[in-house]
């Protein structure tokens, strides 16, 4: 049993990260272990987790398991968890309870927990103490070990199989992937984060920043182009810092340019930290029409005092300067953000500073959150003197303002013709298709289903706060 350790997760070693190309192994015996068995994976959290699930599904299919969307039918259930806020954490514990009931009638189900919560020492201790029906726990650094963990669990069903590395893992290049879409793909460019914003648990659950070598990223994108993919999203917790750990002078601006040169029709990247957004990056975005005019630039707070307490390394003024520079260089670019309200010690004045930045930036949309205490982070030990009522009021006030600007930004699209990558049927109406503009606006489109997977010109006929309607031109 290898349990996570918060103490070790805080450490940043000076060791060079090693790229390994043959670490993922499925033995002949393991290749057939899942014949006739079904798997169900439930994913919580960010795109990084969604993409990890695409790896997990491919690994399970390498072992001959087949997927099901119905948990009740499954022989193997995995929860790929998120630790970012308490509500994600609570949802997972609710699900652990549901699986317990299911296992009472189907005791042979293998039940596993992975992802960010599995990296948390307090969570794993609680699971081991109270939830004896959990069979496997593995973390974010050793997904490639899943076949061995399943085998070991099958051979020994007395104890749960727990294997969580706290010190960062290597970069493993041969993990298979079963992509959810045939048209757009996530591509990891780096793992982990070294920023240690004081509220954030990610540097502990995802470990030290480890960039993938560019040659592997570019091969992956070139293969996607050959397979007919239209869009890639380069993924990392802090993509602008790409390459800093490789010390070879090749950074995010170089990578963006090389990815654009592959000829893929759309390139996106998330998430940017304002600190590392360089002029070179802006120049590259401007130069290549296949780099999409869409930037997600988390603000977190508009108060320089709170930003300092958050450890964000920029001020209100320097953030606004960057936004100004981006808007001047990329006039058609849409801008979105993340904002936290109710950080410990946030006063009404601080909150007004946040509203002021929103009024100045006029974001296209924003993800807004109430501060959530995460065990092990510095902010967890700060005195949290803002009442829940005040936090809720601030969130509502903020959302109202954000929605006003979202609608205003969308209004500008009325009557315009915009390129939309058609992804499939709209959820609400099966006769209508849906897709996203270059600027990441959700559009419901009247067009034939043969257009799925194509980028078509759409005339916008009506706009709402979170979506628009349009017709094929
Ligand atoms: N509480 C509330 N929101 C958080 N985020 C990260 N950690 C916390 C926390 N402890 C938000 C940030 C980040 C987004 C992914 O989640 O806004 O950008
Ligand atoms: Fe968390 Fe800050 Fe790293 Fe983003 S940059 S993952 S908010 S520590």
GROMACS .gro file of C-alpha atoms and ligand atoms in nm:
model
  499
    1UNK     CA    1   0.000   0.000   0.000
    2UNK     CA    2   0.141   0.338  -0.104
    3UNK     CA    3  -0.067   0.620   0.047
    4UNK     CA    4  -0.039   0.990  -0.045
    5UNK     CA    5   0.159   1.222   0.182
    6UNK     CA    6   0.089   1.596   0.199
    7UNK     CA    7   0.442   1.657   0.328
    8UNK     CA    8   0.595   1.493   0.022
    9UNK     CA    9   0.349   1.662  -0.216
   10UNK     CA   10   0.481   2.001  -0.102
   11UNK     CA   11   0.836   1.914  -0.207
   12UNK     CA   12   0.976   2.034  -0.538
   13UNK     CA   13   1.277   1.821  -0.626
   14UNK     CA   14   1.559   1.954  -0.843
   15UNK     CA   15   1.561   1.625  -1.032
   16UNK     CA   16   1.522   1.647  -1.407
   17UNK     CA   17   1.196   1.497  -1.522
   18UNK     CA   18   1.248   1.185  -1.729
   19UNK     CA   19   1.046   1.110  -2.041
   20UNK     CA   20   0.962   0.741  -2.066
   21UNK     CA   21   0.831   0.587  -2.383
   22UNK     CA   22   0.768   0.225  -2.288
   23UNK     CA   23   0.641   0.243  -1.930
   24UNK     CA   24   0.279   0.156  -2.008
   25UNK     CA   25   0.256  -0.221  -2.048
   26UNK     CA   26  -0.035  -0.461  -2.087
   27UNK     CA   27   0.080  -0.822  -2.069
   28UNK     CA   28  -0.076  -1.088  -2.296
   29UNK     CA   29  -0.262  -1.223  -1.995
   30UNK     CA   30  -0.402  -0.879  -1.904
   31UNK     CA   31  -0.517  -0.814  -2.261
   32UNK     CA   32  -0.807  -1.055  -2.218
   33UNK     CA   33  -0.886  -0.999  -1.851
   34UNK     CA   34  -1.189  -0.779  -1.927
   35UNK     CA   35  -1.357  -0.999  -2.188
   36UNK     CA   36  -1.733  -0.997  -2.122
   37UNK     CA   37  -1.695  -0.727  -1.856
   38UNK     CA   38  -1.816  -0.368  -1.865
   39UNK     CA   39  -1.661  -0.052  -1.728
   40UNK     CA   40  -1.816   0.279  -1.621
   41UNK     CA   41  -1.605   0.589  -1.556
   42UNK     CA   42  -1.753   0.902  -1.401
   43UNK     CA   43  -1.544   1.218  -1.441
   44UNK     CA   44  -1.549   1.527  -1.222
   45UNK     CA   45  -1.367   1.856  -1.272
   46UNK     CA   46  -1.153   2.018  -1.537
   47UNK     CA   47  -1.045   1.937  -1.893
   48UNK     CA   48  -0.729   1.776  -1.758
   49UNK     CA   49  -0.945   1.519  -1.581
   50UNK     CA   50  -1.165   1.472  -1.890
   51UNK     CA   51  -0.853   1.397  -2.088
   52UNK     CA   52  -0.718   1.159  -1.820
   53UNK     CA   53  -1.047   0.972  -1.851
   54UNK     CA   54  -0.985   0.939  -2.226
   55UNK     CA   55  -0.657   0.766  -2.133
   56UNK     CA   56  -0.823   0.548  -1.870
   57UNK     CA   57  -1.092   0.433  -2.115
   58UNK     CA   58  -0.831   0.336  -2.374
   59UNK     CA   59  -0.634   0.140  -2.112
   60UNK     CA   60  -0.947  -0.049  -2.005
   61UNK     CA   61  -1.030  -0.128  -2.367
   62UNK     CA   62  -0.673  -0.257  -2.416
   63UNK     CA   63  -0.771  -0.505  -2.144
   64UNK     CA   64  -1.090  -0.599  -2.339
   65UNK     CA   65  -1.338  -0.426  -2.110
   66UNK     CA   66  -1.626  -0.255  -2.294
   67UNK     CA   67  -1.778   0.076  -2.190
   68UNK     CA   68  -2.128   0.134  -2.055
   69UNK     CA   69  -2.312   0.457  -1.973
   70UNK     CA   70  -2.515   0.278  -1.710
   71UNK     CA   71  -2.338   0.235  -1.376
   72UNK     CA   72  -2.576  -0.043  -1.271
   73UNK     CA   73  -2.452  -0.260  -1.563
   74UNK     CA   74  -2.084  -0.220  -1.486
   75UNK     CA   75  -1.838  -0.476  -1.347
   76UNK     CA   76  -1.573  -0.207  -1.297
   77UNK     CA   77  -1.663   0.141  -1.171
   78UNK     CA   78  -1.408   0.422  -1.155
   79UNK     CA   79  -1.459   0.773  -1.020
   80UNK     CA   80  -1.207   1.018  -1.164
   81UNK     CA   81  -1.229   1.286  -0.899
   82UNK     CA   82  -1.171   1.661  -0.856
   83UNK     CA   83  -1.042   1.830  -0.540
   84UNK     CA   84  -1.058   2.194  -0.640
   85UNK     CA   85  -1.355   2.293  -0.422
   86UNK     CA   86  -1.555   2.134  -0.145
   87UNK     CA   87  -1.869   2.079  -0.356
   88UNK     CA   88  -1.679   1.859  -0.604
   89UNK     CA   89  -1.544   1.665  -0.306
   90UNK     CA   90  -1.895   1.624  -0.157
   91UNK     CA   91  -2.040   1.499  -0.485
   92UNK     CA   92  -1.778   1.223  -0.495
   93UNK     CA   93  -1.856   1.110  -0.140
   94UNK     CA   94  -2.227   1.099  -0.238
   95UNK     CA   95  -2.136   0.872  -0.529
   96UNK     CA   96  -1.918   0.649  -0.310
   97UNK     CA   97  -2.234   0.590  -0.102
   98UNK     CA   98  -2.438   0.500  -0.411
   99UNK     CA   99  -2.180   0.244  -0.519
  100UNK     CA  100  -2.193   0.091  -0.170
  101UNK     CA  101  -2.565   0.017  -0.216
  102UNK     CA  102  -2.498  -0.127  -0.561
  103UNK     CA  103  -2.221  -0.352  -0.429
  104UNK     CA  104  -2.460  -0.499  -0.172
  105UNK     CA  105  -2.645  -0.670  -0.459
  106UNK     CA  106  -2.342  -0.708  -0.693
  107UNK     CA  107  -2.045  -0.776  -0.459
  108UNK     CA  108  -1.807  -0.863  -0.743
  109UNK     CA  109  -1.799  -0.510  -0.880
  110UNK     CA  110  -1.448  -0.365  -0.870
  111UNK     CA  111  -1.471  -0.007  -0.747
  112UNK     CA  112  -1.186   0.240  -0.791
  113UNK     CA  113  -1.117   0.602  -0.704
  114UNK     CA  114  -0.859   0.804  -0.895
  115UNK     CA  115  -0.782   1.165  -0.988
  116UNK     CA  116  -0.711   1.461  -0.763
  117UNK     CA  117  -0.898   1.349  -0.449
  118UNK     CA  118  -0.699   1.025  -0.454
  119UNK     CA  119  -0.386   1.243  -0.417
  120UNK     CA  120  -0.515   1.393  -0.091
  121UNK     CA  121  -0.384   1.233   0.227
  122UNK     CA  122  -0.696   1.327   0.430
  123UNK     CA  123  -0.930   1.182   0.170
  124UNK     CA  124  -0.749   0.851   0.135
  125UNK     CA  125  -0.732   0.814   0.515
  126UNK     CA  126  -1.107   0.873   0.535
  127UNK     CA  127  -1.186   0.626   0.257
  128UNK     CA  128  -0.968   0.355   0.412
  129UNK     CA  129  -1.132   0.408   0.749
  130UNK     CA  130  -1.496   0.438   0.651
  131UNK     CA  131  -1.554   0.304   0.301
  132UNK     CA  132  -1.442  -0.057   0.295
  133UNK     CA  133  -1.609  -0.122  -0.042
  134UNK     CA  134  -1.342   0.078  -0.230
  135UNK     CA  135  -1.110  -0.170  -0.405
  136UNK     CA  136  -0.853   0.043  -0.585
  137UNK     CA  137  -0.712   0.391  -0.524
  138UNK     CA  138  -0.460   0.538  -0.764
  139UNK     CA  139  -0.342   0.893  -0.829
  140UNK     CA  140  -0.280   1.133  -1.114
  141UNK     CA  141   0.086   1.028  -1.164
  142UNK     CA  142   0.037   0.657  -1.225
  143UNK     CA  143  -0.263   0.611  -1.454
  144UNK     CA  144  -0.039   0.397  -1.674
  145UNK     CA  145  -0.018   0.142  -1.389
  146UNK     CA  146  -0.392   0.070  -1.401
  147UNK     CA  147  -0.364  -0.277  -1.567
  148UNK     CA  148  -0.128  -0.399  -1.292
  149UNK     CA  149  -0.348  -0.251  -1.017
  150UNK     CA  150  -0.658  -0.426  -1.153
  151UNK     CA  151  -0.469  -0.755  -1.180
  152UNK     CA  152  -0.332  -0.728  -0.827
  153UNK     CA  153  -0.677  -0.649  -0.693
  154UNK     CA  154  -0.827  -0.949  -0.876
  155UNK     CA  155  -0.563  -1.179  -0.728
  156UNK     CA  156  -0.600  -1.044  -0.377
  157UNK     CA  157  -0.944  -0.930  -0.274
  158UNK     CA  158  -0.885  -0.886   0.097
  159UNK     CA  159  -0.720  -0.547   0.096
  160UNK     CA  160  -0.776  -0.240  -0.121
  161UNK     CA  161  -0.505  -0.179  -0.378
  162UNK     CA  162  -0.369   0.168  -0.298
  163UNK     CA  163  -0.091   0.320  -0.508
  164UNK     CA  164  -0.054   0.699  -0.501
  165UNK     CA  165   0.277   0.872  -0.573
  166UNK     CA  166   0.316   1.205  -0.394
  167UNK     CA  167   0.643   1.314  -0.550
  168UNK     CA  168   0.585   1.393  -0.915
  169UNK     CA  169   0.593   1.113  -1.166
  170UNK     CA  170   0.780   1.097  -1.494
  171UNK     CA  171   0.634   1.202  -1.826
  172UNK     CA  172   0.495   0.884  -1.980
  173UNK     CA  173   0.463   0.904  -2.357
  174UNK     CA  174   0.301   0.575  -2.455
  175UNK     CA  175  -0.036   0.588  -2.280
  176UNK     CA  176  -0.319   0.513  -2.525
  177UNK     CA  177  -0.616   0.747  -2.569
  178UNK     CA  178  -0.981   0.694  -2.665
  179UNK     CA  179  -1.098   1.041  -2.765
  180UNK     CA  180  -1.458   1.145  -2.703
  181UNK     CA  181  -1.469   1.349  -3.024
  182UNK     CA  182  -1.356   1.275  -3.380
  183UNK     CA  183  -1.313   1.646  -3.453
  184UNK     CA  184  -1.158   1.816  -3.153
  185UNK     CA  185  -0.890   1.684  -2.923
  186UNK     CA  186  -0.722   1.771  -2.596
  187UNK     CA  187  -0.343   1.759  -2.607
  188UNK     CA  188  -0.149   1.778  -2.281
  189UNK     CA  189   0.154   2.000  -2.310
  190UNK     CA  190   0.252   1.995  -1.945
  191UNK     CA  191   0.156   1.843  -1.614
  192UNK     CA  192   0.150   1.994  -1.265
  193UNK     CA  193   0.195   2.350  -1.145
  194UNK     CA  194   0.462   2.538  -0.949
  195UNK     CA  195   0.270   2.859  -0.890
  196UNK     CA  196   0.132   2.764  -0.547
  197UNK     CA  197  -0.150   3.020  -0.541
  198UNK     CA  198  -0.241   3.015  -0.173
  199UNK     CA  199  -0.600   2.889  -0.219
  200UNK     CA  200  -0.522   2.617  -0.471
  201UNK     CA  201  -0.474   2.247  -0.416
  202UNK     CA  202  -0.354   2.168  -0.769
  203UNK     CA  203   0.023   2.199  -0.701
  204UNK     CA  204  -0.020   1.924  -0.438
  205UNK     CA  205  -0.251   1.695  -0.636
  206UNK     CA  206  -0.079   1.733  -0.974
  207UNK     CA  207   0.278   1.784  -0.856
  208UNK     CA  208   0.573   1.974  -0.996
  209UNK     CA  209   0.550   2.135  -1.340
  210UNK     CA  210   0.663   1.888  -1.604
  211UNK     CA  211   0.654   1.994  -1.969
  212UNK     CA  212   0.629   1.737  -2.245
  213UNK     CA  213   0.907   1.752  -2.501
  214UNK     CA  214   0.787   1.944  -2.808
  215UNK     CA  215   0.865   1.659  -3.049
  216UNK     CA  216   0.603   1.436  -2.882
  217UNK     CA  217   0.342   1.714  -2.873
  218UNK     CA  218   0.398   1.796  -3.239
  219UNK     CA  219   0.382   1.429  -3.340
  220UNK     CA  220   0.050   1.398  -3.158
  221UNK     CA  221  -0.090   1.706  -3.334
  222UNK     CA  222   0.038   1.591  -3.674
  223UNK     CA  223  -0.128   1.252  -3.623
  224UNK     CA  224  -0.453   1.429  -3.531
  225UNK     CA  225  -0.434   1.632  -3.853
  226UNK     CA  226  -0.386   1.308  -4.051
  227UNK     CA  227  -0.688   1.159  -3.871
  228UNK     CA  228  -0.905   1.450  -3.982
  229UNK     CA  229  -0.922   1.641  -3.653
  230UNK     CA  230  -1.014   2.007  -3.690
  231UNK     CA  231  -0.925   2.146  -3.349
  232UNK     CA  232  -0.670   2.091  -3.074
  233UNK     CA  233  -0.672   2.243  -2.728
  234UNK     CA  234  -0.329   2.254  -2.567
  235UNK     CA  235  -0.378   2.170  -2.202
  236UNK     CA  236  -0.192   2.260  -1.887
  237UNK     CA  237  -0.258   2.424  -1.551
  238UNK     CA  238  -0.044   2.716  -1.655
  239UNK     CA  239   0.036   2.675  -2.024
  240UNK     CA  240   0.224   3.003  -2.061
  241UNK     CA  241   0.501   2.861  -1.842
  242UNK     CA  242   0.542   2.573  -2.088
  243UNK     CA  243   0.905   2.469  -2.129
  244UNK     CA  244   1.051   2.662  -1.837
  245UNK     CA  245   1.139   2.334  -1.669
  246UNK     CA  246   1.306   2.197  -1.983
  247UNK     CA  247   1.565   2.477  -1.984
  248UNK     CA  248   1.618   2.460  -2.358
  249UNK     CA  249   1.503   2.810  -2.453
  250UNK     CA  250   1.190   2.674  -2.624
  251UNK     CA  251   0.878   2.821  -2.465
  252UNK     CA  252   0.504   2.858  -2.520
  253UNK     CA  253   0.541   3.110  -2.805
  254UNK     CA  254   0.764   2.863  -2.995
  255UNK     CA  255   0.529   2.574  -2.928
  256UNK     CA  256   0.219   2.769  -3.032
  257UNK     CA  257   0.389   2.867  -3.356
  258UNK     CA  258   0.497   2.511  -3.434
  259UNK     CA  259   0.151   2.374  -3.353
  260UNK     CA  260  -0.005   2.639  -3.580
  261UNK     CA  261   0.236   2.537  -3.858
  262UNK     CA  262   0.105   2.178  -3.853
  263UNK     CA  263  -0.194   2.321  -4.042
  264UNK     CA  264  -0.458   2.204  -3.793
  265UNK     CA  265  -0.756   2.431  -3.854
  266UNK     CA  266  -0.806   2.546  -3.496
  267UNK     CA  267  -0.560   2.581  -3.208
  268UNK     CA  268  -0.673   2.670  -2.857
  269UNK     CA  269  -0.487   2.670  -2.527
  270UNK     CA  270  -0.593   2.670  -2.159
  271UNK     CA  271  -0.521   2.789  -1.895
  272UNK     CA  272  -0.308   3.102  -1.909
  273UNK     CA  273  -0.166   3.269  -1.602
  274UNK     CA  274  -0.138   3.648  -1.645
  275UNK     CA  275   0.215   3.638  -1.503
  276UNK     CA  276   0.365   3.440  -1.790
  277UNK     CA  277   0.176   3.593  -2.086
  278UNK     CA  278   0.460   3.722  -2.305
  279UNK     CA  279   0.465   3.969  -2.596
  280UNK     CA  280   0.609   3.687  -2.812
  281UNK     CA  281   0.293   3.485  -2.745
  282UNK     CA  282   0.073   3.778  -2.845
  283UNK     CA  283   0.273   3.820  -3.168
  284UNK     CA  284   0.232   3.451  -3.255
  285UNK     CA  285  -0.143   3.455  -3.184
  286UNK     CA  286  -0.172   3.759  -3.408
  287UNK     CA  287   0.035   3.605  -3.688
  288UNK     CA  288  -0.151   3.273  -3.729
  289UNK     CA  289  -0.516   3.272  -3.831
  290UNK     CA  290  -0.557   2.917  -3.705
  291UNK     CA  291  -0.479   3.022  -3.346
  292UNK     CA  292  -0.826   3.103  -3.219
  293UNK     CA  293  -0.909   3.455  -3.095
  294UNK     CA  294  -1.008   3.335  -2.750
  295UNK     CA  295  -0.816   3.383  -2.427
  296UNK     CA  296  -0.905   3.254  -2.083
  297UNK     CA  297  -0.721   3.477  -1.838
  298UNK     CA  298  -0.807   3.405  -1.474
  299UNK     CA  299  -0.834   3.723  -1.267
  300UNK     CA  300  -0.928   3.563  -0.931
  301UNK     CA  301  -0.961   3.904  -0.764
  302UNK     CA  302  -0.947   4.267  -0.872
  303UNK     CA  303  -0.794   4.384  -0.545
  304UNK     CA  304  -0.414   4.406  -0.545
  305UNK     CA  305  -0.420   4.346  -0.169
  306UNK     CA  306  -0.613   4.018  -0.209
  307UNK     CA  307  -0.404   3.918  -0.512
  308UNK     CA  308  -0.097   3.947  -0.291
  309UNK     CA  309  -0.257   3.727  -0.025
  310UNK     CA  310  -0.348   3.482  -0.302
  311UNK     CA  311   0.016   3.474  -0.417
  312UNK     CA  312  -0.086   3.561  -0.773
  313UNK     CA  313   0.224   3.772  -0.856
  314UNK     CA  314   0.039   4.050  -1.040
  315UNK     CA  315  -0.157   4.360  -0.940
  316UNK     CA  316  -0.489   4.499  -1.055
  317UNK     CA  317  -0.298   4.753  -1.263
  318UNK     CA  318  -0.063   4.506  -1.432
  319UNK     CA  319  -0.358   4.275  -1.512
  320UNK     CA  320  -0.548   4.564  -1.672
  321UNK     CA  321  -0.237   4.664  -1.869
  322UNK     CA  322  -0.211   4.310  -2.006
  323UNK     CA  323  -0.580   4.305  -2.103
  324UNK     CA  324  -0.540   4.641  -2.272
  325UNK     CA  325  -0.242   4.510  -2.468
  326UNK     CA  326  -0.432   4.195  -2.568
  327UNK     CA  327  -0.740   4.390  -2.679
  328UNK     CA  328  -0.531   4.629  -2.887
  329UNK     CA  329  -0.330   4.351  -3.051
  330UNK     CA  330  -0.625   4.114  -3.100
  331UNK     CA  331  -0.937   4.329  -3.142
  332UNK     CA  332  -1.168   4.037  -3.228
  333UNK     CA  333  -1.050   3.824  -2.940
  334UNK     CA  334  -1.298   3.705  -2.678
  335UNK     CA  335  -1.183   3.715  -2.318
  336UNK     CA  336  -1.305   3.496  -2.033
  337UNK     CA  337  -1.194   3.460  -1.674
  338UNK     CA  338  -1.218   3.287  -1.335
  339UNK     CA  339  -1.302   3.487  -1.022
  340UNK     CA  340  -1.312   3.385  -0.656
  341UNK     CA  341  -1.525   3.583  -0.408
  342UNK     CA  342  -1.498   3.568  -0.031
  343UNK     CA  343  -1.125   3.499  -0.004
  344UNK     CA  344  -1.025   3.529   0.367
  345UNK     CA  345  -1.021   3.895   0.465
  346UNK     CA  346  -1.193   4.021   0.148
  347UNK     CA  347  -1.360   4.353   0.239
  348UNK     CA  348  -1.639   4.533   0.057
  349UNK     CA  349  -1.370   4.764  -0.085
  350UNK     CA  350  -1.174   4.466  -0.219
  351UNK     CA  351  -1.487   4.323  -0.377
  352UNK     CA  352  -1.562   4.661  -0.541
  353UNK     CA  353  -1.215   4.645  -0.699
  354UNK     CA  354  -1.315   4.311  -0.854
  355UNK     CA  355  -1.636   4.464  -0.992
  356UNK     CA  356  -1.429   4.754  -1.125
  357UNK     CA  357  -1.201   4.517  -1.319
  358UNK     CA  358  -1.508   4.337  -1.459
  359UNK     CA  359  -1.649   4.674  -1.568
  360UNK     CA  360  -1.322   4.757  -1.740
  361UNK     CA  361  -1.255   4.418  -1.904
  362UNK     CA  362  -1.617   4.345  -2.005
  363UNK     CA  363  -1.552   3.972  -2.016
  364UNK     CA  364  -1.733   3.753  -2.267
  365UNK     CA  365  -1.804   3.516  -1.979
  366UNK     CA  366  -1.661   3.405  -1.647
  367UNK     CA  367  -1.653   3.113  -1.407
  368UNK     CA  368  -1.721   3.252  -1.062
  369UNK     CA  369  -1.667   3.072  -0.733
  370UNK     CA  370  -1.699   3.119  -0.360
  371UNK     CA  371  -1.366   3.058  -0.186
  372UNK     CA  372  -1.345   2.702  -0.060
  373UNK     CA  373  -1.098   2.594   0.209
  374UNK     CA  374  -0.866   2.319   0.089
  375UNK     CA  375  -0.672   2.124   0.351
  376UNK     CA  376  -0.296   2.176   0.321
  377UNK     CA  377  -0.308   2.508   0.135
  378UNK     CA  378  -0.183   2.831   0.302
  379UNK     CA  379  -0.525   3.001   0.263
  380UNK     CA  380  -0.684   2.723   0.466
  381UNK     CA  381  -0.496   2.857   0.769
  382UNK     CA  382  -0.592   3.222   0.706
  383UNK     CA  383  -0.869   3.366   0.917
  384UNK     CA  384  -1.186   3.341   0.710
  385UNK     CA  385  -1.395   3.626   0.849
  386UNK     CA  386  -1.637   3.678   0.560
  387UNK     CA  387  -1.982   3.534   0.640
  388UNK     CA  388  -2.140   3.283   0.404
  389UNK     CA  389  -2.429   3.524   0.354
  390UNK     CA  390  -2.192   3.799   0.237
  391UNK     CA  391  -2.009   3.555   0.010
  392UNK     CA  392  -2.338   3.449  -0.149
  393UNK     CA  393  -2.447   3.811  -0.195
  394UNK     CA  394  -2.115   3.899  -0.358
  395UNK     CA  395  -2.137   3.599  -0.589
  396UNK     CA  396  -2.488   3.698  -0.699
  397UNK     CA  397  -2.389   4.059  -0.755
  398UNK     CA  398  -2.084   3.952  -0.953
  399UNK     CA  399  -2.281   3.704  -1.165
  400UNK     CA  400  -2.537   3.970  -1.249
  401UNK     CA  401  -2.263   4.197  -1.381
  402UNK     CA  402  -2.085   3.916  -1.568
  403UNK     CA  403  -2.416   3.815  -1.733
  404UNK     CA  404  -2.483   4.172  -1.840
  405UNK     CA  405  -2.148   4.185  -2.023
  406UNK     CA  406  -2.194   3.834  -2.168
  407UNK     CA  407  -2.523   3.942  -2.323
  408UNK     CA  408  -2.368   4.268  -2.449
  409UNK     CA  409  -2.078   4.077  -2.605
  410UNK     CA  410  -2.318   3.833  -2.769
  411UNK     CA  411  -2.544   4.113  -2.897
  412UNK     CA  412  -2.258   4.226  -3.120
  413UNK     CA  413  -2.289   3.897  -3.310
  414UNK     CA  414  -2.649   3.952  -3.421
  415UNK     CA  415  -2.667   3.943  -3.803
  416UNK     CA  416  -2.299   3.856  -3.839
  417UNK     CA  417  -2.164   3.554  -4.027
  418UNK     CA  418  -1.925   3.346  -3.815
  419UNK     CA  419  -1.733   3.018  -3.857
  420UNK     CA  420  -1.872   2.734  -3.643
  421UNK     CA  421  -1.727   2.385  -3.596
  422UNK     CA  422  -2.040   2.167  -3.590
  423UNK     CA  423  -2.003   1.904  -3.318
  424UNK     CA  424  -2.337   1.720  -3.313
  425UNK     CA  425  -2.702   1.747  -3.210
  426UNK     CA  426  -2.805   2.016  -2.967
  427UNK     CA  427  -2.897   1.859  -2.632
  428UNK     CA  428  -3.237   2.026  -2.616
  429UNK     CA  429  -3.352   1.981  -2.974
  430UNK     CA  430  -3.235   1.684  -3.178
  431UNK     CA  431  -3.324   1.856  -3.509
  432UNK     CA  432  -3.076   2.135  -3.440
  433UNK     CA  433  -2.696   2.105  -3.442
  434UNK     CA  434  -2.453   2.275  -3.205
  435UNK     CA  435  -2.099   2.398  -3.227
  436UNK     CA  436  -1.859   2.671  -3.126
  437UNK     CA  437  -1.736   2.984  -3.303
  438UNK     CA  438  -1.367   3.065  -3.326
  439UNK     CA  439  -1.427   3.291  -3.023
  440UNK     CA  440  -1.576   2.998  -2.827
  441UNK     CA  441  -1.940   3.106  -2.843
  442UNK     CA  442  -2.193   2.823  -2.830
  443UNK     CA  443  -2.423   2.834  -3.133
  444UNK     CA  444  -2.734   2.626  -3.210
  445UNK     CA  445  -2.750   2.593  -3.586
  446UNK     CA  446  -3.007   2.487  -3.840
  447UNK     CA  447  -2.798   2.272  -4.077
  448UNK     CA  448  -2.795   1.915  -4.210
  449UNK     CA  449  -2.629   1.648  -3.996
  450UNK     CA  450  -2.377   1.593  -4.277
  451UNK     CA  451  -2.216   1.914  -4.150
  452UNK     CA  452  -2.106   1.746  -3.826
  453UNK     CA  453  -1.727   1.772  -3.809
  454UNK     CA  454  -1.711   2.064  -4.055
  455UNK     CA  455  -1.642   2.431  -3.998
  456UNK     CA  456  -1.931   2.613  -4.168
  457UNK     CA  457  -2.037   2.976  -4.200
  458UNK     CA  458  -2.336   3.057  -3.984
  459UNK     CA  459  -2.550   3.371  -3.980
  460UNK     CA  460  -2.648   3.459  -3.622
  461UNK     CA  461  -3.025   3.514  -3.601
  462UNK     CA  462  -3.077   3.559  -3.226
  463UNK     CA  463  -2.861   3.588  -2.914
  464UNK     CA  464  -2.904   3.501  -2.548
  465UNK     CA  465  -2.668   3.535  -2.251
  466UNK     CA  466  -2.500   3.194  -2.284
  467UNK     CA  467  -2.573   3.089  -2.643
  468UNK     CA  468  -2.686   3.206  -2.985
  469UNK     CA  469  -2.899   3.068  -3.267
  470UNK     CA  470  -2.804   3.076  -3.630
  471UNK     CA  471  -2.857   2.942  -3.980
  472UNK     CA  472  -2.613   2.796  -4.226
  473UNK     CA  473  -2.527   3.049  -4.497
  474LIG     N1  474  -1.184   2.798  -0.385
  474LIG     C1  475  -1.259   2.851  -0.484
  474LIG     N2  476  -1.221   2.850  -0.613
  474LIG     C2  477  -1.102   2.793  -0.643
  474LIG     N3  478  -1.038   2.777  -0.761
  474LIG     C3  479  -0.921   2.713  -0.737
  474LIG     N4  480  -0.908   2.685  -0.606
  474LIG     C4  481  -1.020   2.735  -0.545
  474LIG     C5  482  -1.065   2.739  -0.411
  474LIG     N5  483  -0.993   2.687  -0.311
  474LIG     C6  484  -1.088   2.830  -0.888
  474LIG     C7  485  -0.993   2.933  -0.947
  474LIG     C8  486  -0.932   2.857  -1.063
  474LIG     C9  487  -1.045   2.766  -1.104
  474LIG    C10  488  -1.005   2.649  -1.185
  474LIG     O1  489  -1.098   2.724  -0.980
  474LIG     O2  490  -1.069   3.042  -0.993
  474LIG     O3  491  -0.890   2.942  -1.168
  475LIG    FE1  492  -0.381   2.659  -0.900
  475LIG    FE2  493  -0.255   2.896  -0.931
  475LIG    FE3  494  -0.149   2.669  -1.039
  475LIG    FE4  495  -0.374   2.775  -1.143
  475LIG     S1  496  -0.170   2.875  -1.140
  475LIG     S2  497  -0.336   2.556  -1.096
  475LIG     S3  498  -0.479   2.857  -0.960
  475LIG     S4  499  -0.176   2.714  -0.822
   0.00000   0.00000   0.00000
